[in-house]
CSV table of C-alpha atoms and ligand atoms in Angstrom, one decimal:
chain,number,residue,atom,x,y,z
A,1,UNK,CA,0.0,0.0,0.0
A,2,UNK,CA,0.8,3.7,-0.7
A,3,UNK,CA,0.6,7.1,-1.5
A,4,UNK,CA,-0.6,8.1,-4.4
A,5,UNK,CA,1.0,11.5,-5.6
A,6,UNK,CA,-0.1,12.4,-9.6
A,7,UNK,CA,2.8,14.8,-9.9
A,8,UNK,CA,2.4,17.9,-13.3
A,9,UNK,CA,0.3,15.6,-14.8
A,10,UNK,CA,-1.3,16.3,-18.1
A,11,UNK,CA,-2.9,13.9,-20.7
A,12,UNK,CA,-3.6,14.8,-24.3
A,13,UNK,CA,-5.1,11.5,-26.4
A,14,UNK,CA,-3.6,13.8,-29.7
A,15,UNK,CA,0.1,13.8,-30.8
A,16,UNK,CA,0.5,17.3,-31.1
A,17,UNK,CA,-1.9,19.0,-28.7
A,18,UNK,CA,-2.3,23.0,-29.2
A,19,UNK,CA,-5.4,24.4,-28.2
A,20,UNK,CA,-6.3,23.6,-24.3
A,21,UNK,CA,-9.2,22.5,-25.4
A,22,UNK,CA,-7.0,19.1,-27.2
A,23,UNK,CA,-5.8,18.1,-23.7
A,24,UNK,CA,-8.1,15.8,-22.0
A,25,UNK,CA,-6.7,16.2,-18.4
A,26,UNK,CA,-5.4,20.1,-17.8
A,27,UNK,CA,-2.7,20.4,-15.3
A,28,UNK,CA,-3.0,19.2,-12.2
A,29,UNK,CA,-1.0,18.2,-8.9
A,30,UNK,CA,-3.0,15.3,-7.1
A,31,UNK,CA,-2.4,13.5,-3.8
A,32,UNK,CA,-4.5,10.0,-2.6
A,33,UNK,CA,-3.5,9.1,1.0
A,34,UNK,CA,-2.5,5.6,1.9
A,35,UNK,CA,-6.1,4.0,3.2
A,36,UNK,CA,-8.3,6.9,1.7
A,37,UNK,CA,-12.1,5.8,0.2
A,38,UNK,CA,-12.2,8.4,-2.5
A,39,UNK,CA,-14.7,9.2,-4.8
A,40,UNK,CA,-13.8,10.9,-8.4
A,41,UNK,CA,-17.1,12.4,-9.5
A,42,UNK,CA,-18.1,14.5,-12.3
A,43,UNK,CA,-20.1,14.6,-15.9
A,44,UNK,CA,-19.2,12.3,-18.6
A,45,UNK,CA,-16.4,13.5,-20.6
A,46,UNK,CA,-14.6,15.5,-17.8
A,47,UNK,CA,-11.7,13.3,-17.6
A,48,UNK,CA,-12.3,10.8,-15.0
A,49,UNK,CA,-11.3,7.4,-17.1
A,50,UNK,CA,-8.4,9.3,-18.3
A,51,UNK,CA,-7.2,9.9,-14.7
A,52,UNK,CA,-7.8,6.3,-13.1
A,53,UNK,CA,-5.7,4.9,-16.2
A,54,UNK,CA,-3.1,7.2,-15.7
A,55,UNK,CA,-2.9,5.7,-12.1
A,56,UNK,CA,-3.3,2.2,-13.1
A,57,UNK,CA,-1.0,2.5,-16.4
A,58,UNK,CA,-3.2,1.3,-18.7
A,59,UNK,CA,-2.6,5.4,-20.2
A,60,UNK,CA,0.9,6.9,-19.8
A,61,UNK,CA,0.3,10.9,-19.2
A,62,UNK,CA,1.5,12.9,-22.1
A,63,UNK,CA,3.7,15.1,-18.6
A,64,UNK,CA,4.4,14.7,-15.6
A,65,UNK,CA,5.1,11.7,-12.9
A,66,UNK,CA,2.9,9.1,-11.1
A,67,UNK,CA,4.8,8.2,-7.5
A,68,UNK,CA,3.6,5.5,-5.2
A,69,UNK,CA,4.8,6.3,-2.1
A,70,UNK,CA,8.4,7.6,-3.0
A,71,UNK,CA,9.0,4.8,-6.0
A,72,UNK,CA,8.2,6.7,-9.3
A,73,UNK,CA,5.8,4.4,-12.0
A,74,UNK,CA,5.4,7.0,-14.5
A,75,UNK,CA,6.9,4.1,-17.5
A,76,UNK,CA,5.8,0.7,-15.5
A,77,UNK,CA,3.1,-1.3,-16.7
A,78,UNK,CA,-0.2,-1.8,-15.2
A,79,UNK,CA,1.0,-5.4,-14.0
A,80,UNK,CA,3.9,-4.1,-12.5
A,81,UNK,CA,1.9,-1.5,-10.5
A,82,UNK,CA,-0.2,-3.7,-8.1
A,83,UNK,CA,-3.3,-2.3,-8.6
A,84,UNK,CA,-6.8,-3.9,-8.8
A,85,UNK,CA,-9.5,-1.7,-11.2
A,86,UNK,CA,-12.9,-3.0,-12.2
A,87,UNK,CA,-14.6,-1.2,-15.2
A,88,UNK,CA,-17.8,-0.8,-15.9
A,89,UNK,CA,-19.0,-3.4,-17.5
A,90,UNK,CA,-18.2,-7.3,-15.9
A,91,UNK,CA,-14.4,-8.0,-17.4
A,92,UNK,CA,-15.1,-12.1,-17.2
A,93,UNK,CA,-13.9,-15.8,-18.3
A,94,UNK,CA,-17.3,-17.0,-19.7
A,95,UNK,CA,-16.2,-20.6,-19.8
A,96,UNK,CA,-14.8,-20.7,-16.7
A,97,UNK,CA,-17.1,-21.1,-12.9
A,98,UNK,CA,-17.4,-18.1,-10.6
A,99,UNK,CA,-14.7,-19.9,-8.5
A,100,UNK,CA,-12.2,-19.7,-11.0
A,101,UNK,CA,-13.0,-16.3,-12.2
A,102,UNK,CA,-12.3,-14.9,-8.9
A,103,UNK,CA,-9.2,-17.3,-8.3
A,104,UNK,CA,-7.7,-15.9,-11.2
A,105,UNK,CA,-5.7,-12.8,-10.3
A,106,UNK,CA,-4.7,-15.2,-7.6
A,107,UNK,CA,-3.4,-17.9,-9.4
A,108,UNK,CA,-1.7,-15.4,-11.6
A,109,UNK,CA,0.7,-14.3,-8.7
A,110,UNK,CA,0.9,-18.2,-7.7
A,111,UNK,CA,-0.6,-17.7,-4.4
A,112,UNK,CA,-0.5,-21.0,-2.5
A,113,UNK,CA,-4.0,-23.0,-3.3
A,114,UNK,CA,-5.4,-22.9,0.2
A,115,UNK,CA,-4.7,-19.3,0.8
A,116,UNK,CA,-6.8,-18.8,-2.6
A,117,UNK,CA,-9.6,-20.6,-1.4
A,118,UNK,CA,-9.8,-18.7,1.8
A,119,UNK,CA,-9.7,-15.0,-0.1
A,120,UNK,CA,-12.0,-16.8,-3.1
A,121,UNK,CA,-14.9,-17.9,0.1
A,122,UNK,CA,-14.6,-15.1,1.7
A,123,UNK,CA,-15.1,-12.5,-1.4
A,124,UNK,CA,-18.3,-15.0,-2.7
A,125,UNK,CA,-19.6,-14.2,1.1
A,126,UNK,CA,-19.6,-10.5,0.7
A,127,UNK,CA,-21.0,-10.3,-2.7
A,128,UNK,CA,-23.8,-13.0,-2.1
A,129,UNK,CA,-22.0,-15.2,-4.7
A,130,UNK,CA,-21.2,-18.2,-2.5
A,131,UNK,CA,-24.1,-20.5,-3.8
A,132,UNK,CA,-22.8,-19.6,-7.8
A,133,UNK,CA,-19.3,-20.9,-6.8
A,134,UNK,CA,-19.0,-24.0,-9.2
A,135,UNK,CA,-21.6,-22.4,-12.2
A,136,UNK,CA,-20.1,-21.2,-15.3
A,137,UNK,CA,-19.9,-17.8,-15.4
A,138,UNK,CA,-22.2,-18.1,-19.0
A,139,UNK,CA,-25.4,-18.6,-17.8
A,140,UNK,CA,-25.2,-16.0,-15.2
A,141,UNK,CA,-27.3,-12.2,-15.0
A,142,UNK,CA,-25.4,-9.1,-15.9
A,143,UNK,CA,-25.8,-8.4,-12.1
A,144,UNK,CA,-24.2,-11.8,-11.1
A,145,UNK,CA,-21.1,-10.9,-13.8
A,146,UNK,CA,-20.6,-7.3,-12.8
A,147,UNK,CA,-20.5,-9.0,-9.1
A,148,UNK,CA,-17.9,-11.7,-10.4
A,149,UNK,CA,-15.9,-8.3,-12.0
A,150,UNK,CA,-16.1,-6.1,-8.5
A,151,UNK,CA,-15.2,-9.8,-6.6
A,152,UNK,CA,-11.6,-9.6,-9.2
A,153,UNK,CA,-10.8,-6.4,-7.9
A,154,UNK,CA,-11.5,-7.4,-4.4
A,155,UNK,CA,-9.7,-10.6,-3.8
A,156,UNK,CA,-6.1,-9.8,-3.2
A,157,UNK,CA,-5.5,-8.3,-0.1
A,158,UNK,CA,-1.5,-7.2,-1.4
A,159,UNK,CA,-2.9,-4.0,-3.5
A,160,UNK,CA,-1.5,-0.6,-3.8
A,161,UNK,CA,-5.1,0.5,-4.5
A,162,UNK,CA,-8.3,-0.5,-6.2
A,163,UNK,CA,-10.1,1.5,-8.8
A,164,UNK,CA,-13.8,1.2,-9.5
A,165,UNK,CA,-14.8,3.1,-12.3
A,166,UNK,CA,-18.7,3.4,-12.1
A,167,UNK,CA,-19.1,-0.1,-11.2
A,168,UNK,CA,-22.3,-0.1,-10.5
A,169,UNK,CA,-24.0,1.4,-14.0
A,170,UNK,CA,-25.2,-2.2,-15.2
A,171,UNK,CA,-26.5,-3.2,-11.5
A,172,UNK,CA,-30.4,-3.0,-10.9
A,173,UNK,CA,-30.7,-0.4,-8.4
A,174,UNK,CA,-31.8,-1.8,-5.2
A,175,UNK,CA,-28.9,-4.3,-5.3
A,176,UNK,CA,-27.0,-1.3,-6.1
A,177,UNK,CA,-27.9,0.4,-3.2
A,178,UNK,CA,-26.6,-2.8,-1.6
A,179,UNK,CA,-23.7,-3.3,-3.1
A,180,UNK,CA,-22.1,0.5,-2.5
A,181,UNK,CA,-22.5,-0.3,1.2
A,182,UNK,CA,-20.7,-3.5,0.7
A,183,UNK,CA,-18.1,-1.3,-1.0
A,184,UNK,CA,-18.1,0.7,1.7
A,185,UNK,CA,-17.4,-1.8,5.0
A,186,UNK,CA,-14.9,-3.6,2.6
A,187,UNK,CA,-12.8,-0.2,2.6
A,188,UNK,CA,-13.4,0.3,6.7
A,189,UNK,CA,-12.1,-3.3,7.1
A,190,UNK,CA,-9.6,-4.1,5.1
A,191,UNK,CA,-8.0,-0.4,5.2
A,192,UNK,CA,-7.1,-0.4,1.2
A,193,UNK,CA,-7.3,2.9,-0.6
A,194,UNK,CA,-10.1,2.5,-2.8
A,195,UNK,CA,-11.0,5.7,-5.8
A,196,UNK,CA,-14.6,5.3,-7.2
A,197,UNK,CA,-15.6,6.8,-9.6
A,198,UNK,CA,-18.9,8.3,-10.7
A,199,UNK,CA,-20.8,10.6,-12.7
A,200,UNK,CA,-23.5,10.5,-9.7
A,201,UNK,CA,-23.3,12.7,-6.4
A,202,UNK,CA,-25.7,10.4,-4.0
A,203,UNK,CA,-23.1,7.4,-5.0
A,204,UNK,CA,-20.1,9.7,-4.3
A,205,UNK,CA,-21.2,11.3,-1.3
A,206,UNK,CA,-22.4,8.2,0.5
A,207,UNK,CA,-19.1,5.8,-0.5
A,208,UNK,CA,-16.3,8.7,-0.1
A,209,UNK,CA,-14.5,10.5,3.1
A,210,UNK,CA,-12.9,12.3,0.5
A,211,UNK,CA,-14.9,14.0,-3.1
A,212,UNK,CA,-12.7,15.0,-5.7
A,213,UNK,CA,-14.8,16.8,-7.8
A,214,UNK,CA,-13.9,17.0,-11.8
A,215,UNK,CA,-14.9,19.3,-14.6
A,216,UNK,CA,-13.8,19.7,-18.4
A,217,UNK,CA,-10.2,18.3,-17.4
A,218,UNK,CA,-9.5,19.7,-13.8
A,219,UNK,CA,-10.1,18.7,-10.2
A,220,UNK,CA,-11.8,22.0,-9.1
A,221,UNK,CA,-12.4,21.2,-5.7
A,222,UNK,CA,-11.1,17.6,-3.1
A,223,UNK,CA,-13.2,17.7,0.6
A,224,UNK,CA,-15.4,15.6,2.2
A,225,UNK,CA,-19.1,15.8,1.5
A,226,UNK,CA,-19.5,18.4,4.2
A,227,UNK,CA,-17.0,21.1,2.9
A,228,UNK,CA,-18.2,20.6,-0.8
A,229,UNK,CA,-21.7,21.4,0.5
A,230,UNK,CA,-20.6,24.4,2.9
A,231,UNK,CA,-17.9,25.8,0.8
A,232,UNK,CA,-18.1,25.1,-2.8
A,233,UNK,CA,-14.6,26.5,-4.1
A,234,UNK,CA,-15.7,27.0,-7.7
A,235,UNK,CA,-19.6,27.9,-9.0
A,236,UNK,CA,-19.6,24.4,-10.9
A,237,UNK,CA,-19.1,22.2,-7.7
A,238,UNK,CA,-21.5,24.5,-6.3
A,239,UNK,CA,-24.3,24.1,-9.1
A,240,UNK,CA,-23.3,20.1,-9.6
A,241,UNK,CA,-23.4,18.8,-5.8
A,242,UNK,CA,-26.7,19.7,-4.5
A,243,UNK,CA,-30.6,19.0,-5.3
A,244,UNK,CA,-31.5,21.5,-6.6
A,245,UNK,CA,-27.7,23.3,-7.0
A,246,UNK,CA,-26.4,26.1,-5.4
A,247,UNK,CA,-27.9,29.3,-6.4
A,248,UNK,CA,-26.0,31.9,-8.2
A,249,UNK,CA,-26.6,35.6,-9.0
A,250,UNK,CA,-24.1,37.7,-11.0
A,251,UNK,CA,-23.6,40.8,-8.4
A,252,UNK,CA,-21.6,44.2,-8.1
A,253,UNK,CA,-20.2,45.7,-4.5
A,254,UNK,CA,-20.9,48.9,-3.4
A,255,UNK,CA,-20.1,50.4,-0.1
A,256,UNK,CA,-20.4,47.5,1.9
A,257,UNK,CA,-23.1,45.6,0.4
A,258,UNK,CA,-23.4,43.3,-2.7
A,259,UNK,CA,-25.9,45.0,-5.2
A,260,UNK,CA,-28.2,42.4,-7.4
A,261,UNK,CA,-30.1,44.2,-9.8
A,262,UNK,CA,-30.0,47.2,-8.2
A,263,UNK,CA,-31.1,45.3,-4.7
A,264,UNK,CA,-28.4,45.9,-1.7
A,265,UNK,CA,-28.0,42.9,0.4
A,266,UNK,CA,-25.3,43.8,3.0
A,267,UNK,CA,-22.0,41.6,3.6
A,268,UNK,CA,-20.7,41.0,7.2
A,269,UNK,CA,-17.4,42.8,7.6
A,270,UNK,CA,-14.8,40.2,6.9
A,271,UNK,CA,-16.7,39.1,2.9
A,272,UNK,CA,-17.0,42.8,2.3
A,273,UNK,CA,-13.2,43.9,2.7
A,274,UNK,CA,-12.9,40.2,0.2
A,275,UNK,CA,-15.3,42.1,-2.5
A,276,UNK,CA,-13.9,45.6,-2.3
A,277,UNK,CA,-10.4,44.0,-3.2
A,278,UNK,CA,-12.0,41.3,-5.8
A,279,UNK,CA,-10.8,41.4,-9.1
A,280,UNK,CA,-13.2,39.8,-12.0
A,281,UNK,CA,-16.8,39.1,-12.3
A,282,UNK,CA,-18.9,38.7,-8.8
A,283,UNK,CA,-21.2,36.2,-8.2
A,284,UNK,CA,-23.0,35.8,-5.1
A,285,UNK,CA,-24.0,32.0,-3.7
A,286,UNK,CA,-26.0,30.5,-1.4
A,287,UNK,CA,-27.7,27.4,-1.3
A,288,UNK,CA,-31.3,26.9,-1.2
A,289,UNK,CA,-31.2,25.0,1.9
A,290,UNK,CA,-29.7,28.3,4.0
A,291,UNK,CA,-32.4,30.4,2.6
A,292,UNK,CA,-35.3,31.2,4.6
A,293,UNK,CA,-38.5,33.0,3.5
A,294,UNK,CA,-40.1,35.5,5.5
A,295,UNK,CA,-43.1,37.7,5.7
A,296,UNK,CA,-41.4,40.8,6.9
A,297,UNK,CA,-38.0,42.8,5.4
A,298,UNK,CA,-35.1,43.0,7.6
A,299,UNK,CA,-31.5,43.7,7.4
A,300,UNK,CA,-30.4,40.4,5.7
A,301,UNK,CA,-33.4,40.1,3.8
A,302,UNK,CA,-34.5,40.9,0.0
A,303,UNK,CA,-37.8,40.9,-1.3
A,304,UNK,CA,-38.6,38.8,-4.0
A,305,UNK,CA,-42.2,37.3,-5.9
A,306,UNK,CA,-43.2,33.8,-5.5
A,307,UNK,CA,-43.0,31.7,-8.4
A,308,UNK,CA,-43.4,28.0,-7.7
A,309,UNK,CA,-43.9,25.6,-4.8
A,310,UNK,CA,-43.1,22.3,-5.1
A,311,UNK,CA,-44.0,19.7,-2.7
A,312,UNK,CA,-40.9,16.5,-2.3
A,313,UNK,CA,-42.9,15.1,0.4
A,314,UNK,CA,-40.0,16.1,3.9
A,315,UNK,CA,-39.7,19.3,2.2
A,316,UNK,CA,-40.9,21.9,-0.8
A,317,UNK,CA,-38.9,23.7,-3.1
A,318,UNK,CA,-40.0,27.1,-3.4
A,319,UNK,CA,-38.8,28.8,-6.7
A,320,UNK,CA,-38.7,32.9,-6.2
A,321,UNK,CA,-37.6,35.4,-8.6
A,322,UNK,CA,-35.2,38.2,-7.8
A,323,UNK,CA,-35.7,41.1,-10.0
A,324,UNK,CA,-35.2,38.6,-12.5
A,325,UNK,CA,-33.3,35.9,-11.2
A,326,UNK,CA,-34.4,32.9,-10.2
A,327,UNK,CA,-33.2,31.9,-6.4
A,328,UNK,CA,-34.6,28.6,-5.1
A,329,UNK,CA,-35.4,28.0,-1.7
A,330,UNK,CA,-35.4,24.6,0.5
A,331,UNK,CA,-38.3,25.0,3.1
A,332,UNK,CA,-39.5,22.3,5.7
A,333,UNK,CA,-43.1,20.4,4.5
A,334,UNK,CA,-45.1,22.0,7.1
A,335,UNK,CA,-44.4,25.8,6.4
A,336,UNK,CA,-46.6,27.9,4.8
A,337,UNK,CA,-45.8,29.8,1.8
A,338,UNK,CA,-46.5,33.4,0.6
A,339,UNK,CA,-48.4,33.2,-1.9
A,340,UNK,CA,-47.0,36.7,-3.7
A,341,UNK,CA,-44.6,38.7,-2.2
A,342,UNK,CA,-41.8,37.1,0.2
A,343,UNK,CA,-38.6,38.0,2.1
A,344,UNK,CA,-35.6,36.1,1.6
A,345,UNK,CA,-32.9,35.5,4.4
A,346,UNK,CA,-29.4,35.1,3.8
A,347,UNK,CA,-27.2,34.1,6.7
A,348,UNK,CA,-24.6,35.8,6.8
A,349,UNK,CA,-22.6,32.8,7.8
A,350,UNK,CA,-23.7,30.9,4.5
A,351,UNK,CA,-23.7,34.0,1.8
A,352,UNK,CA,-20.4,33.0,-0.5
A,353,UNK,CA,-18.8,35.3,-3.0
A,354,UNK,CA,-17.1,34.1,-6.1
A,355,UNK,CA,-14.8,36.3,-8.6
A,356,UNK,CA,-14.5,35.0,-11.9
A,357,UNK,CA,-16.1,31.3,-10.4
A,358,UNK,CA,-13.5,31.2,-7.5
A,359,UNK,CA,-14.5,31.2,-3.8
A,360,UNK,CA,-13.4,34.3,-2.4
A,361,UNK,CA,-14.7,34.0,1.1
B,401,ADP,P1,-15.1,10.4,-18.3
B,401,ADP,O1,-14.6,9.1,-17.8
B,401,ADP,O2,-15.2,11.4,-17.3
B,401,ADP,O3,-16.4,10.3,-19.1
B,401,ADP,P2,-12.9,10.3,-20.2
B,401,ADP,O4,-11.6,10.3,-19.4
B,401,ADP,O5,-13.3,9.0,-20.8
B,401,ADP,O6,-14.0,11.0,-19.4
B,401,ADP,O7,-12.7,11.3,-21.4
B,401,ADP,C1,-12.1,12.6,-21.3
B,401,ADP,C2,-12.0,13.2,-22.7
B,401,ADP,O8,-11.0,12.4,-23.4
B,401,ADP,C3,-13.3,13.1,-23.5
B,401,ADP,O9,-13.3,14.3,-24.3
B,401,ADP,C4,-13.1,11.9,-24.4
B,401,ADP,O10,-13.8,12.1,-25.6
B,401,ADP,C5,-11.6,11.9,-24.6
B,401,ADP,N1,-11.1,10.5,-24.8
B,401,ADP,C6,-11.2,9.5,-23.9
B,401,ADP,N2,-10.6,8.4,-24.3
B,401,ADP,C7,-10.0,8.7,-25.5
B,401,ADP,C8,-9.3,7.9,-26.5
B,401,ADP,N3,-8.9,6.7,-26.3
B,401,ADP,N4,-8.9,8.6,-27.6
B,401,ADP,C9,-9.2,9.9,-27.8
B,401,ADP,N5,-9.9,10.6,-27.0
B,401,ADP,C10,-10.3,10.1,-25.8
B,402,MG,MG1,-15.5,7.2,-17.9
């Protein structure tokens, strides 16, 4: 086991990249920590393949260095590199039994028979494969092979690290459900650093201690579910972690307050000495879930038109408009709603600023 350190890497799939938009992974400095559960989680196409290949070898990065703990693997081969990854759809002998599809990386690395047969047993146990032992992997569901695939990647104990990437996408979702908590214990008991990754936040934020949060070929933002929900560092991990997103209204500063269409909604102390010395466009956040909606103005308040209610059952979304804007706004089930005109709250402790998408306080 090790650290993982991805050292000025950059990945282009072209042979002469130009324009940034030809390089599939930007820069980037990355460390995963011995024992970690990590989740890598953004939209399709931002780069998340390209980074768990680069760890596991099966892409060398067009610059820069990949280090387990001090040894540098930059030019060795994925079997040189002890590292387990299961893809996303079930990688399989067909002809052989479930038995000796999960013996296999096993038997590769001649572990002694009765050794195998202790890891093999006690994998088929977790993933509710033990009956299917002596089948032939053939006749089996997509859900039994894609549990054969994540049993590969969890039988040796020896790895550096195992990489799922969206493992679960084939799996019927209650087994899912199942399954990620499997995931989960595995990585509490057995102390390997597992990366996971996903295009979905509910999977990512219920597997991970750790979020590293990916768009268009950058890791904007790395933190645990709490500080990607308190403190977004960038408008996109703000708008993609969230249900509904953060909310976002292009603003101006002016003497002491942030000004939204002309509205003035003032900024404690420390966020307003931030603005006044901002460079870049502003943008004011806050997520609908810190809002409150009043009857009455006050100091924190702005007054906006109801739009929309709608009911989730625990809560409603209310939609409100701003001048203009659209803010949404996460109120409990039981609280009634103006039906017109409405105050909204912004706690100062929750009110974020961003210049040019960047947190600034
Ligand atoms: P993700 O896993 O987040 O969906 P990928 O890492 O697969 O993203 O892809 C990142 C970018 O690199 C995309 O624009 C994709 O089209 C491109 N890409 C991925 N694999 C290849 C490849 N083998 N050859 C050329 N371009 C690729
Ligand atoms: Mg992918």
């Amino acid at each position: 086991m090790a650290r993982i350190n991805l050292k000025d890497i950059a990945h282009s799939y072209m042979s002469a990249p130009e324009a940034e938009a030809d390089w599939a992974l930007k820069p980037l400095n990355h460390v995963w920590e011995d024992g970690g559960a990590y989740a890598l989680l953004g939209p399709s196409g931002c780069g998340k393949t390209t980074l768990l290949n680069i760890i596991s070898g099966l892409v060398t990065p067009s610059r820069g260095q990949v280090l387990f703990g001090e040894e540098d693997v930059t030019e060795l081969p994925t079997a040189q590199r002890n590292i387990a990854q299961v893809f996303q759809f079930p990688v399989i002998y067909d002809t052989m039994t479930v038995y000796q599809n999960l013996a296999f990386p096993l038997r590769n690395r001649k572990v002694p028979e009765d050794r195998i047969r202790e890891r093999v047993e006690d994998v088929a146990e977790m993933l509710e494969l033990s009956d299917q032992l002596k089948q032939r992997a053939q006749r089996l569901t997509a859900d039994a092979k894609q549990k054969i695939s994540l049993g590969r990647g969890l039988v040796r104990a020896d790895v550096a690290a195992i990489l799922f990437d969206e493992p679960l996408t084939v799996i019927d979702p209650h087994l899912k459900w199942q399954l990620r908590r499997k995931l989960k214990q595995i990585h509490d008991r057995s102390g390997l650093t597992l990366i996971y990754v996903t295009h979905d936040q509910n999977e990512a934020l219920t597997f991970a201690d750790k979020v590293a949060v990916m768009n268009d070929g950058r890791v904007l933002q790395m933190g645990t579910p709490q500080e990607l929900f308190e403190a977004p560092q960038h408008t996109f991990v703000g708008f993609f972690i969230g249900s509904p997103g953060m909310n976002f209204l292009p603003c101006g500063f002016e003497a002491g307050a942030a000004t939204i269409e002309g509205a003035r909604l003032p900024l404690k102390a420390e966020l307003a000495e931030k603005a006044a010395a901002a460079a870049g466009e502003l943008k004011l956040g806050i997520r609908p879930e810190f809002l409150s909606l009043a009857r009455e103005n006050g100091e924190s308040r702005l007054e906006v038109a109801v739009r929309a209610v709608e009911d989730l059952g625990n809560f409603k979304i209310v939609s409100t408009e701003l001048r203009g804007r659209t803010v949404k706004v996460k109120v409990p089930e039981d609280q009634e709603v103006p039906a017109e005109t409405a105050f909204l709250d912004f706690p100062a402790d929750f009110t974020r600023l961003y210049a040019d998408d960047q947190l600034i306080g």
